[in-house]
CSV table of C-alpha atoms and ligand atoms in Angstrom, one decimal:
chain,number,residue,atom,x,y,z
I,5,UNK,CA,-6.1,-8.9,27.4
I,6,UNK,CA,-5.7,-6.0,29.6
I,7,UNK,CA,-5.4,-2.7,27.6
I,8,UNK,CA,-5.3,-0.1,30.6
I,9,UNK,CA,-2.2,1.9,29.7
I,10,UNK,CA,-3.0,1.9,25.7
I,11,UNK,CA,-6.5,3.5,27.0
I,12,UNK,CA,-4.7,6.0,29.6
I,13,UNK,CA,-2.5,6.9,26.4
I,14,UNK,CA,-4.9,7.0,24.0
I,15,UNK,CA,-7.5,9.6,26.1
I,16,UNK,CA,-4.4,11.9,26.9
I,17,UNK,CA,-3.8,11.3,23.2
I,18,UNK,CA,-7.1,12.9,22.2
I,19,UNK,CA,-6.3,16.2,23.9
I,20,UNK,CA,-3.4,17.0,21.9
I,21,UNK,CA,-3.6,14.7,18.8
I,22,UNK,CA,-6.7,14.9,16.2
I,23,UNK,CA,-8.5,11.5,17.1
I,24,UNK,CA,-5.3,10.6,19.2
I,25,UNK,CA,-3.8,9.5,15.7
I,26,UNK,CA,-1.5,10.7,13.5
I,27,UNK,CA,-3.3,8.7,10.4
I,28,UNK,CA,-6.8,8.2,10.6
I,29,UNK,CA,-7.2,4.3,10.5
I,30,UNK,CA,-5.1,3.7,13.5
I,31,UNK,CA,-7.8,5.3,16.0
I,32,UNK,CA,-9.7,1.7,15.2
I,33,UNK,CA,-13.1,3.6,14.6
I,34,UNK,CA,-14.4,0.8,12.0
I,35,UNK,CA,-13.6,-2.1,14.6
I,36,UNK,CA,-14.0,-0.5,18.1
I,37,UNK,CA,-11.9,-0.8,21.4
I,38,UNK,CA,-8.9,1.0,22.0
I,39,UNK,CA,-5.7,0.5,19.5
I,40,UNK,CA,-2.8,-0.9,21.4
I,41,UNK,CA,-0.5,1.2,21.6
I,42,UNK,CA,2.9,-0.7,20.5
I,43,UNK,CA,6.3,-0.2,22.4
I,44,UNK,CA,8.4,-2.7,20.6
I,45,UNK,CA,8.8,-4.9,17.7
I,46,UNK,CA,10.9,-7.9,16.7
I,47,UNK,CA,10.6,-9.9,13.4
I,48,UNK,CA,7.0,-11.0,13.0
I,49,UNK,CA,6.1,-9.9,16.3
I,50,UNK,CA,5.1,-6.5,18.6
I,51,UNK,CA,4.1,-5.9,21.9
I,52,UNK,CA,2.4,-2.8,23.3
I,53,UNK,CA,2.8,-0.8,26.6
I,54,UNK,CA,0.5,-3.4,28.7
I,55,UNK,CA,2.8,-6.2,28.0
I,56,UNK,CA,0.4,-8.1,25.2
I,57,UNK,CA,2.6,-9.9,22.7
I,58,UNK,CA,0.9,-10.0,19.1
I,59,UNK,CA,1.7,-11.6,15.4
I,60,UNK,CA,1.7,-8.4,13.3
I,61,UNK,CA,0.0,-8.5,10.0
I,62,UNK,CA,-0.1,-4.7,9.8
I,63,UNK,CA,3.7,-4.5,9.1
I,64,UNK,CA,3.1,-0.5,8.8
I,65,UNK,CA,0.6,-0.8,6.1
I,66,UNK,CA,3.1,-2.6,4.1
I,67,UNK,CA,6.7,-1.2,4.2
I,68,UNK,CA,8.1,-3.8,6.7
I,69,UNK,CA,8.6,-6.8,4.5
I,70,UNK,CA,11.7,-8.2,6.5
I,71,UNK,CA,9.9,-7.6,9.8
I,72,UNK,CA,10.5,-5.2,12.7
I,73,UNK,CA,14.2,-4.4,13.4
I,74,UNK,CA,16.1,-6.9,10.8
I,75,UNK,CA,19.7,-7.2,12.1
I,76,UNK,CA,21.3,-5.8,8.8
I,77,UNK,CA,18.7,-2.9,8.4
I,78,UNK,CA,19.0,-1.9,12.0
I,79,UNK,CA,22.8,-1.8,11.4
I,80,UNK,CA,22.7,0.1,8.3
I,81,UNK,CA,20.5,2.4,10.2
I,82,UNK,CA,23.0,2.6,13.0
I,83,UNK,CA,25.7,3.8,10.6
I,84,UNK,CA,24.1,6.3,9.2
I,85,UNK,CA,22.9,7.7,12.5
I,86,UNK,CA,26.5,7.8,13.4
I,87,UNK,CA,27.5,9.5,10.0
I,88,UNK,CA,24.8,12.4,9.7
I,89,UNK,CA,21.3,12.1,9.6
I,90,UNK,CA,20.8,14.9,6.8
I,91,UNK,CA,22.7,16.8,4.6
I,92,UNK,CA,20.8,18.7,2.0
I,93,UNK,CA,23.5,17.7,-0.3
I,94,UNK,CA,24.1,14.7,-3.1
I,95,UNK,CA,25.1,11.5,-1.3
I,96,UNK,CA,26.3,8.1,-2.8
I,97,UNK,CA,23.7,6.3,-1.0
I,98,UNK,CA,21.1,8.0,-3.1
I,99,UNK,CA,22.8,6.9,-6.2
I,100,UNK,CA,22.9,3.3,-4.9
I,101,UNK,CA,19.1,3.2,-4.4
I,102,UNK,CA,18.4,5.0,-7.4
I,103,UNK,CA,20.5,2.4,-9.1
I,104,UNK,CA,18.7,-0.5,-7.6
I,105,UNK,CA,15.1,0.8,-8.4
I,106,UNK,CA,15.8,1.3,-12.1
I,107,UNK,CA,17.6,-2.0,-12.4
I,108,UNK,CA,14.5,-3.9,-10.8
I,109,UNK,CA,11.6,-1.5,-12.6
I,110,UNK,CA,11.3,-2.3,-16.4
I,111,UNK,CA,9.6,1.0,-17.1
I,112,UNK,CA,11.9,3.2,-15.1
I,113,UNK,CA,15.0,4.7,-16.4
I,114,UNK,CA,15.4,7.3,-14.1
I,115,UNK,CA,13.6,8.0,-10.6
I,116,UNK,CA,13.3,10.8,-8.1
I,117,UNK,CA,13.0,10.4,-4.3
I,118,UNK,CA,10.6,12.0,-2.4
I,119,UNK,CA,9.3,11.6,1.2
I,120,UNK,CA,5.9,9.8,1.0
I,121,UNK,CA,3.6,8.0,-1.8
I,122,UNK,CA,1.3,11.1,-1.1
I,123,UNK,CA,4.3,13.1,-2.7
I,124,UNK,CA,5.2,10.5,-5.2
I,125,UNK,CA,1.5,10.7,-6.6
I,126,UNK,CA,0.9,14.2,-6.7
I,127,UNK,CA,4.8,15.0,-8.3
I,128,UNK,CA,3.6,12.0,-11.1
I,129,UNK,CA,0.4,14.1,-11.6
I,130,UNK,CA,2.1,17.3,-12.2
I,131,UNK,CA,4.7,15.5,-14.5
I,132,UNK,CA,1.9,13.9,-16.5
I,133,UNK,CA,-0.1,17.2,-16.9
I,134,UNK,CA,3.0,19.2,-17.8
I,135,UNK,CA,3.9,16.5,-20.5
I,136,UNK,CA,0.7,16.1,-22.0
I,137,UNK,CA,-0.3,20.1,-21.5
I,138,UNK,CA,-3.5,18.6,-20.1
I,139,UNK,CA,-5.4,18.6,-16.8
I,140,UNK,CA,-7.9,16.1,-16.3
I,141,UNK,CA,-7.3,12.5,-15.4
I,142,UNK,CA,-9.1,9.4,-14.6
I,143,UNK,CA,-8.7,7.5,-11.3
I,144,UNK,CA,-10.9,4.5,-10.1
I,145,UNK,CA,-13.1,4.1,-7.3
I,146,UNK,CA,-11.7,2.8,-4.3
I,147,UNK,CA,-8.0,3.4,-5.1
I,148,UNK,CA,-5.8,5.3,-3.0
I,149,UNK,CA,-3.1,7.5,-4.0
I,150,UNK,CA,-2.4,9.4,-0.9
I,151,UNK,CA,-4.0,12.5,0.3
I,152,UNK,CA,-3.3,15.3,-2.4
I,153,UNK,CA,-6.1,17.3,-2.8
I,154,UNK,CA,-6.7,16.0,-6.8
I,155,UNK,CA,-6.9,12.4,-5.5
I,156,UNK,CA,-9.2,12.6,-2.5
I,157,UNK,CA,-12.2,11.8,-4.6
I,158,UNK,CA,-13.7,8.2,-4.2
I,159,UNK,CA,-10.4,7.3,-2.6
I,160,UNK,CA,-10.0,4.3,-0.7
I,161,UNK,CA,-8.0,3.2,2.5
I,162,UNK,CA,-8.9,5.5,5.6
I,163,UNK,CA,-11.2,7.8,3.3
I,164,UNK,CA,-13.4,4.3,2.7
I,165,UNK,CA,-13.4,3.3,5.9
I,166,UNK,CA,-14.8,6.8,7.2
I,167,UNK,CA,-17.2,6.6,4.4
I,168,UNK,CA,-15.8,10.4,3.4
I,169,UNK,CA,-14.3,9.9,0.2
I,170,UNK,CA,-14.9,13.6,-0.6
I,171,UNK,CA,-13.1,15.7,1.8
I,172,UNK,CA,-14.3,19.3,2.7
I,173,UNK,CA,-11.5,21.5,2.0
I,174,UNK,CA,-10.8,20.1,-1.7
I,175,UNK,CA,-11.8,22.6,-4.1
I,176,UNK,CA,-14.7,22.0,-6.3
I,177,UNK,CA,-12.4,22.9,-9.0
I,178,UNK,CA,-10.0,20.6,-8.0
I,179,UNK,CA,-12.3,17.7,-7.9
I,180,UNK,CA,-13.6,18.5,-11.2
I,181,UNK,CA,-10.4,17.7,-13.0
I,182,UNK,CA,-10.7,14.1,-11.3
I,183,UNK,CA,-12.7,11.8,-13.5
I,184,UNK,CA,-14.0,8.7,-11.9
I,185,UNK,CA,-14.2,5.2,-13.3
I,186,UNK,CA,-15.3,1.8,-11.4
I,187,UNK,CA,-12.0,-0.5,-11.0
I,188,UNK,CA,-12.0,-3.0,-13.8
I,189,UNK,CA,-14.6,-1.3,-16.0
I,190,UNK,CA,-12.7,-0.5,-18.9
I,191,UNK,CA,-16.0,0.8,-21.0
I,192,UNK,CA,-16.4,3.2,-18.2
I,193,UNK,CA,-12.9,4.5,-19.1
I,194,UNK,CA,-13.6,4.5,-22.8
I,195,UNK,CA,-16.8,6.5,-22.4
I,196,UNK,CA,-14.9,9.1,-20.6
I,197,UNK,CA,-12.2,9.3,-23.5
I,198,UNK,CA,-15.2,9.5,-25.6
I,199,UNK,CA,-16.5,12.3,-23.5
I,200,UNK,CA,-13.5,14.2,-23.0
I,201,UNK,CA,-11.3,13.5,-26.0
I,202,UNK,CA,-7.8,15.0,-26.2
I,203,UNK,CA,-8.2,16.5,-22.3
I,204,UNK,CA,-7.1,13.6,-20.4
I,205,UNK,CA,-3.5,13.8,-19.1
I,206,UNK,CA,-3.2,10.3,-17.1
I,207,UNK,CA,-5.0,7.6,-16.1
I,208,UNK,CA,-3.7,6.6,-12.5
I,209,UNK,CA,-4.3,2.9,-11.4
I,210,UNK,CA,-3.3,0.6,-8.7
I,211,UNK,CA,-2.2,-2.5,-10.7
I,212,UNK,CA,-3.5,-4.4,-8.0
I,213,UNK,CA,-6.0,-2.5,-5.9
I,214,UNK,CA,-5.0,-2.8,-2.1
I,215,UNK,CA,-6.8,0.1,-0.3
I,216,UNK,CA,-10.0,-1.5,-0.7
I,217,UNK,CA,-8.9,-4.8,0.6
I,218,UNK,CA,-7.2,-6.5,-2.4
I,219,UNK,CA,-8.9,-6.4,-6.0
I,220,UNK,CA,-7.0,-8.0,-9.2
I,221,UNK,CA,-7.3,-6.6,-12.4
I,222,UNK,CA,-9.3,-8.6,-14.7
I,223,UNK,CA,-7.3,-10.3,-18.0
I,224,UNK,CA,-7.8,-7.6,-20.2
I,225,UNK,CA,-8.4,-4.4,-17.9
I,226,UNK,CA,-4.8,-3.0,-17.9
I,227,UNK,CA,-4.3,-3.8,-21.4
I,228,UNK,CA,-7.2,-1.9,-22.2
I,229,UNK,CA,-6.0,1.1,-20.3
I,230,UNK,CA,-2.6,1.2,-22.0
I,231,UNK,CA,-4.4,1.1,-25.3
I,232,UNK,CA,-6.9,3.8,-24.4
I,233,UNK,CA,-4.2,6.2,-23.0
I,234,UNK,CA,-2.1,5.3,-26.2
I,235,UNK,CA,-4.6,6.3,-28.7
I,236,UNK,CA,-5.6,9.5,-26.7
I,237,UNK,CA,-2.0,10.5,-26.1
I,238,UNK,CA,-2.4,10.0,-22.2
I,239,UNK,CA,0.1,8.7,-19.6
I,240,UNK,CA,-0.3,5.4,-18.0
I,241,UNK,CA,0.7,5.6,-14.4
I,242,UNK,CA,0.7,2.4,-12.1
I,243,UNK,CA,0.7,3.3,-8.4
I,244,UNK,CA,2.9,0.7,-7.0
I,245,UNK,CA,3.5,2.6,-3.7
I,246,UNK,CA,1.8,-0.8,-2.2
I,247,UNK,CA,2.8,-3.4,-4.9
I,248,UNK,CA,6.1,-2.3,-5.7
I,249,UNK,CA,9.1,-4.6,-4.3
I,250,UNK,CA,6.0,-6.4,-2.4
I,251,UNK,CA,4.3,-8.9,-5.3
I,252,UNK,CA,7.9,-9.1,-7.0
I,253,UNK,CA,11.1,-7.5,-7.2
I,254,UNK,CA,10.0,-5.6,-10.5
I,255,UNK,CA,6.3,-4.6,-8.6
I,256,UNK,CA,3.3,-6.0,-10.6
I,257,UNK,CA,4.6,-4.7,-13.8
I,258,UNK,CA,7.2,-7.5,-13.9
I,259,UNK,CA,3.9,-9.8,-13.7
I,260,UNK,CA,2.1,-8.4,-16.8
I,261,UNK,CA,3.3,-7.1,-20.1
I,262,UNK,CA,2.0,-4.1,-20.0
I,263,UNK,CA,4.2,-1.1,-19.3
I,264,UNK,CA,3.4,2.1,-17.7
I,265,UNK,CA,4.7,5.5,-18.5
I,266,UNK,CA,5.3,6.7,-15.1
I,267,UNK,CA,5.4,4.7,-11.6
I,268,UNK,CA,5.0,5.6,-8.0
I,269,UNK,CA,6.6,3.7,-5.1
I,270,UNK,CA,6.9,4.1,-1.3
I,271,UNK,CA,6.4,1.8,1.5
I,272,UNK,CA,8.8,-1.2,0.9
I,273,UNK,CA,11.7,1.2,-0.5
I,274,UNK,CA,12.2,3.0,2.6
I,275,UNK,CA,12.3,-0.2,4.9
I,276,UNK,CA,10.2,1.4,7.3
I,277,UNK,CA,11.3,4.7,7.3
I,278,UNK,CA,9.5,7.9,5.5
I,279,UNK,CA,10.2,7.7,1.7
I,280,UNK,CA,8.5,7.9,-1.6
I,281,UNK,CA,9.7,7.9,-5.3
I,282,UNK,CA,8.5,8.2,-8.9
I,283,UNK,CA,10.1,7.4,-12.3
I,284,UNK,CA,9.5,6.7,-15.8
I,285,UNK,CA,11.5,7.2,-19.1
I,286,UNK,CA,14.4,9.3,-19.5
I,287,UNK,CA,12.4,11.5,-21.9
I,288,UNK,CA,9.6,12.1,-19.2
I,289,UNK,CA,11.9,12.3,-16.2
I,290,UNK,CA,14.1,14.8,-17.8
I,291,UNK,CA,11.3,17.3,-17.4
I,292,UNK,CA,11.6,17.4,-14.1
I,293,UNK,CA,13.5,20.5,-12.3
I,294,UNK,CA,16.5,21.2,-12.4
I,295,UNK,CA,17.2,18.9,-15.4
I,296,UNK,CA,13.8,20.2,-16.9
I,297,UNK,CA,11.1,22.6,-15.9
I,298,UNK,CA,8.8,21.0,-14.0
I,299,UNK,CA,9.4,22.2,-10.2
I,300,UNK,CA,9.6,19.6,-7.3
I,301,UNK,CA,11.9,19.7,-4.7
I,302,UNK,CA,12.1,18.5,-0.7
I,303,UNK,CA,14.1,19.5,2.0
I,304,UNK,CA,14.8,15.9,3.5
I,305,UNK,CA,14.1,14.3,0.2
I,306,UNK,CA,16.8,11.2,-0.3
I,307,UNK,CA,17.3,11.6,3.7
I,308,UNK,CA,20.4,9.2,4.6
I,309,UNK,CA,18.3,7.3,7.2
I,310,UNK,CA,15.6,6.2,4.9
I,311,UNK,CA,17.9,5.5,2.0
I,312,UNK,CA,20.1,3.1,4.1
I,313,UNK,CA,17.1,1.2,5.3
I,314,UNK,CA,15.6,1.2,1.9
I,315,UNK,CA,18.9,0.5,0.1
I,316,UNK,CA,19.8,-2.5,2.8
I,317,UNK,CA,16.2,-3.9,2.3
I,318,UNK,CA,16.2,-4.0,-1.3
I,319,UNK,CA,19.7,-5.4,-1.1
I,320,UNK,CA,18.2,-8.5,1.2
I,321,UNK,CA,15.3,-8.9,-1.5
I,322,UNK,CA,17.6,-9.3,-3.8
I,323,UNK,CA,19.2,-12.4,-2.6
I,324,UNK,CA,18.3,-16.0,-3.2
I,325,UNK,CA,15.1,-17.2,-2.3
I,326,UNK,CA,13.6,-14.1,-0.5
I,327,UNK,CA,10.5,-13.8,-2.8
I,328,UNK,CA,10.0,-17.6,-2.9
I,329,UNK,CA,10.1,-17.4,1.2
I,330,UNK,CA,7.3,-14.7,1.0
I,331,UNK,CA,5.1,-17.0,-1.5
I,332,UNK,CA,5.6,-19.9,0.9
I,333,UNK,CA,4.2,-17.9,3.9
I,334,UNK,CA,1.2,-16.4,1.7
I,335,UNK,CA,0.4,-19.7,0.3
I,336,UNK,CA,0.5,-21.5,3.8
I,337,UNK,CA,-1.5,-18.8,5.2
I,338,UNK,CA,-4.0,-18.7,2.7
I,339,UNK,CA,-4.3,-22.6,2.6
I,340,UNK,CA,-4.4,-22.9,6.3
I,341,UNK,CA,-7.3,-20.0,6.4
I,342,UNK,CA,-9.3,-21.8,3.8
I,343,UNK,CA,-9.7,-24.5,5.6
I,344,UNK,CA,-10.7,-23.0,8.9
I,345,UNK,CA,-13.1,-20.8,7.2
I,346,UNK,CA,-14.5,-23.9,5.2
I,347,UNK,CA,-14.8,-26.2,8.3
I,348,UNK,CA,-16.6,-23.1,10.1
I,349,UNK,CA,-18.9,-22.8,7.0
I,350,UNK,CA,-18.1,-19.2,6.7
I,351,UNK,CA,-18.2,-18.4,2.9
I,352,UNK,CA,-14.9,-16.3,2.2
I,353,UNK,CA,-12.8,-14.8,-0.6
I,354,UNK,CA,-9.0,-14.8,-0.4
I,355,UNK,CA,-7.1,-12.8,-2.8
I,356,UNK,CA,-3.6,-12.9,-3.0
I,357,UNK,CA,-0.2,-12.5,-4.7
I,358,UNK,CA,3.0,-13.6,-2.7
I,359,UNK,CA,3.0,-11.8,0.8
I,360,UNK,CA,-0.2,-9.5,0.2
I,361,UNK,CA,-3.5,-10.8,0.7
I,362,UNK,CA,-7.1,-9.9,2.0
I,363,UNK,CA,-9.8,-11.9,3.6
I,364,UNK,CA,-13.2,-11.1,2.6
I,365,UNK,CA,-16.4,-12.5,4.2
I,366,UNK,CA,-18.6,-13.8,1.5
I,367,UNK,CA,-18.2,-15.9,-1.7
I,368,UNK,CA,-19.3,-13.5,-4.3
I,369,UNK,CA,-16.5,-12.4,-6.9
I,370,UNK,CA,-14.9,-9.1,-6.2
I,371,UNK,CA,-14.2,-6.8,-9.1
I,372,UNK,CA,-14.5,-3.5,-7.9
I,373,UNK,CA,-15.7,-1.1,-4.6
I,374,UNK,CA,-19.4,-2.1,-5.2
I,375,UNK,CA,-18.5,-5.7,-4.9
I,376,UNK,CA,-16.6,-4.8,-1.7
I,377,UNK,CA,-19.3,-2.8,-0.1
I,378,UNK,CA,-21.8,-6.0,-0.3
I,379,UNK,CA,-19.1,-8.3,1.8
I,380,UNK,CA,-20.0,-9.1,5.5
I,381,UNK,CA,-18.2,-6.3,7.4
I,382,UNK,CA,-20.2,-6.9,10.7
I,383,UNK,CA,-18.9,-10.1,11.1
I,384,UNK,CA,-15.4,-9.1,9.6
I,385,UNK,CA,-15.3,-6.5,12.5
I,386,UNK,CA,-16.0,-9.8,15.3
I,387,UNK,CA,-13.5,-12.0,13.5
I,388,UNK,CA,-10.9,-8.6,13.8
I,389,UNK,CA,-11.8,-8.6,17.7
I,390,UNK,CA,-11.2,-12.6,18.1
I,391,UNK,CA,-8.0,-12.2,16.5
I,392,UNK,CA,-6.8,-9.2,18.3
I,393,UNK,CA,-7.7,-11.1,21.5
I,394,UNK,CA,-5.7,-14.3,20.5
I,395,UNK,CA,-2.9,-11.9,19.8
I,396,UNK,CA,-2.7,-11.6,15.9
I,397,UNK,CA,-2.9,-7.8,14.5
I,398,UNK,CA,-4.7,-7.5,11.5
I,399,UNK,CA,-5.1,-4.0,9.7
I,400,UNK,CA,-8.2,-2.7,11.5
I,401,UNK,CA,-10.5,-2.4,8.7
I,402,UNK,CA,-12.0,-4.9,5.9
I,403,UNK,CA,-10.9,-2.4,3.4
I,404,UNK,CA,-7.1,-2.7,4.0
I,405,UNK,CA,-4.5,-5.7,2.7
I,406,UNK,CA,-2.7,-7.9,4.9
I,407,UNK,CA,1.0,-8.6,4.9
I,408,UNK,CA,3.4,-11.1,5.6
I,409,UNK,CA,7.0,-10.6,6.0
I,410,UNK,CA,10.3,-12.9,5.6
I,411,UNK,CA,9.9,-13.1,9.6
I,412,UNK,CA,6.6,-15.0,9.2
I,413,UNK,CA,7.8,-18.4,9.1
I,414,UNK,CA,5.8,-21.9,9.3
I,415,UNK,CA,5.5,-21.4,13.1
I,416,UNK,CA,4.1,-17.9,12.9
I,417,UNK,CA,1.8,-19.2,10.1
I,418,UNK,CA,0.6,-21.9,12.2
I,419,UNK,CA,-0.3,-19.7,15.1
I,420,UNK,CA,-2.3,-17.4,13.0
I,421,UNK,CA,-4.3,-20.3,11.5
I,422,UNK,CA,-4.7,-21.3,15.1
I,423,UNK,CA,-6.2,-18.0,16.1
I,424,UNK,CA,-8.4,-17.7,13.2
I,425,UNK,CA,-10.2,-21.1,14.1
I,426,UNK,CA,-10.6,-19.8,17.6
I,427,UNK,CA,-12.1,-16.5,16.4
I,428,UNK,CA,-14.4,-18.4,14.1
I,429,UNK,CA,-15.7,-21.0,16.5
I,430,UNK,CA,-16.3,-18.3,19.0
I,431,UNK,CA,-18.9,-16.4,16.3
I,432,UNK,CA,-20.6,-19.3,14.5
E,501,PLP,C1,0.2,4.0,0.8
E,501,PLP,C2,-0.4,4.3,-0.4
E,501,PLP,C3,-0.1,5.6,-0.8
E,501,PLP,C4,0.3,7.0,0.0
E,501,PLP,O1,1.5,6.6,0.6
E,501,PLP,P1,1.8,7.5,1.8
E,501,PLP,O2,3.4,6.9,2.0
E,501,PLP,O3,1.1,7.0,2.9
E,501,PLP,O4,1.4,8.8,1.7
E,501,PLP,C5,-0.3,5.8,-2.2
E,501,PLP,N1,-0.7,4.7,-3.3
E,501,PLP,C6,-0.9,3.9,-2.8
E,501,PLP,C7,-1.2,2.6,-3.7
E,501,PLP,C8,-0.7,3.4,-1.3
E,501,PLP,O5,-0.9,2.3,-1.0
């Protein structure tokens, strides 16, 4: 595969953009080589500037659940472009999207739109602190909640990949307010509550951890967090930026009996445009300015383009069979990959819920960051490079989740499995 034009662009970009990219994981530091510079997408496919075609399993790290350039989403966007891209005034579209979100998420009676997942979590933390009058909060090792200071402690995603979970520039006084526990370790959480008694404002958790690969909550873990928060008067916050509208229409909270106090969203709800949201009960959300006293604002919040793409995406997802289709694609790929890895004699662990999944090389159960760190990342990198060579773009780190879209039909899934078979046969 020729990457000459991508290489030229990357080296020019390094002069004017830090590391040549606008988000670290895109630089391919973990997997080596030059990231293909993408020129166009359509459905399950993308094309780079050198004319190479790939099946896309990145899907912008989750948002593109309908694939690239879905006809109806594009029509909505064109209409929004032609009628004005920003007003700084309320629009009917924002009401429509808020109605859709609150109808789908059981614990969300009111919702505020922001511009990214990062903004959603930092605003939810402010609200949790205001509502409880407390400063401390708990997060889990390997969970990523965006790049705001309080969360850049033992974070996942790009922060994990680069082995720099604590970034310079995060004040020690800020990091001290962040308490850390291993994922799925209820005893560690209970110990933190015992130590800090009534000083903990909230527990932030990805109900499925998707920024250290994909780690499911063990039975009882989320229930235990709910109970610990209730007895301490703390708030439970589900960060569903990745899982919201991805693992089901109502997010992960629709697959469990546990109800969070606050929920953060992003990715899918913007249909590929920048967006975030946070919501919860009326009583909590009416603390937000101007209904209440907790300040939070945004020049482009509720942007008409993002709202148009998001609302149309959620409308399409509400149609009969959308999630069944995503489940079918996910199940087909999981089965095909298991067979390929098994016949190659490579031990593998493939966690999956619907169209979100991950492939860990290693057979040991994975419940927390320490388990992820023991998987065979060297072999994983070789596998990644083989897949790229055979026309499949995976997220360029063993710590990122893989995604499928409604455009990933049986034919596309078959091609991914074929590429995996070829990639593995070159390795073992
Ligand atoms: C992606 C992500 C974020 C951050 O969202 P941005 O839009 O990148 O700021 C926060 N939390 C989770 C769980 C995510 O996956």
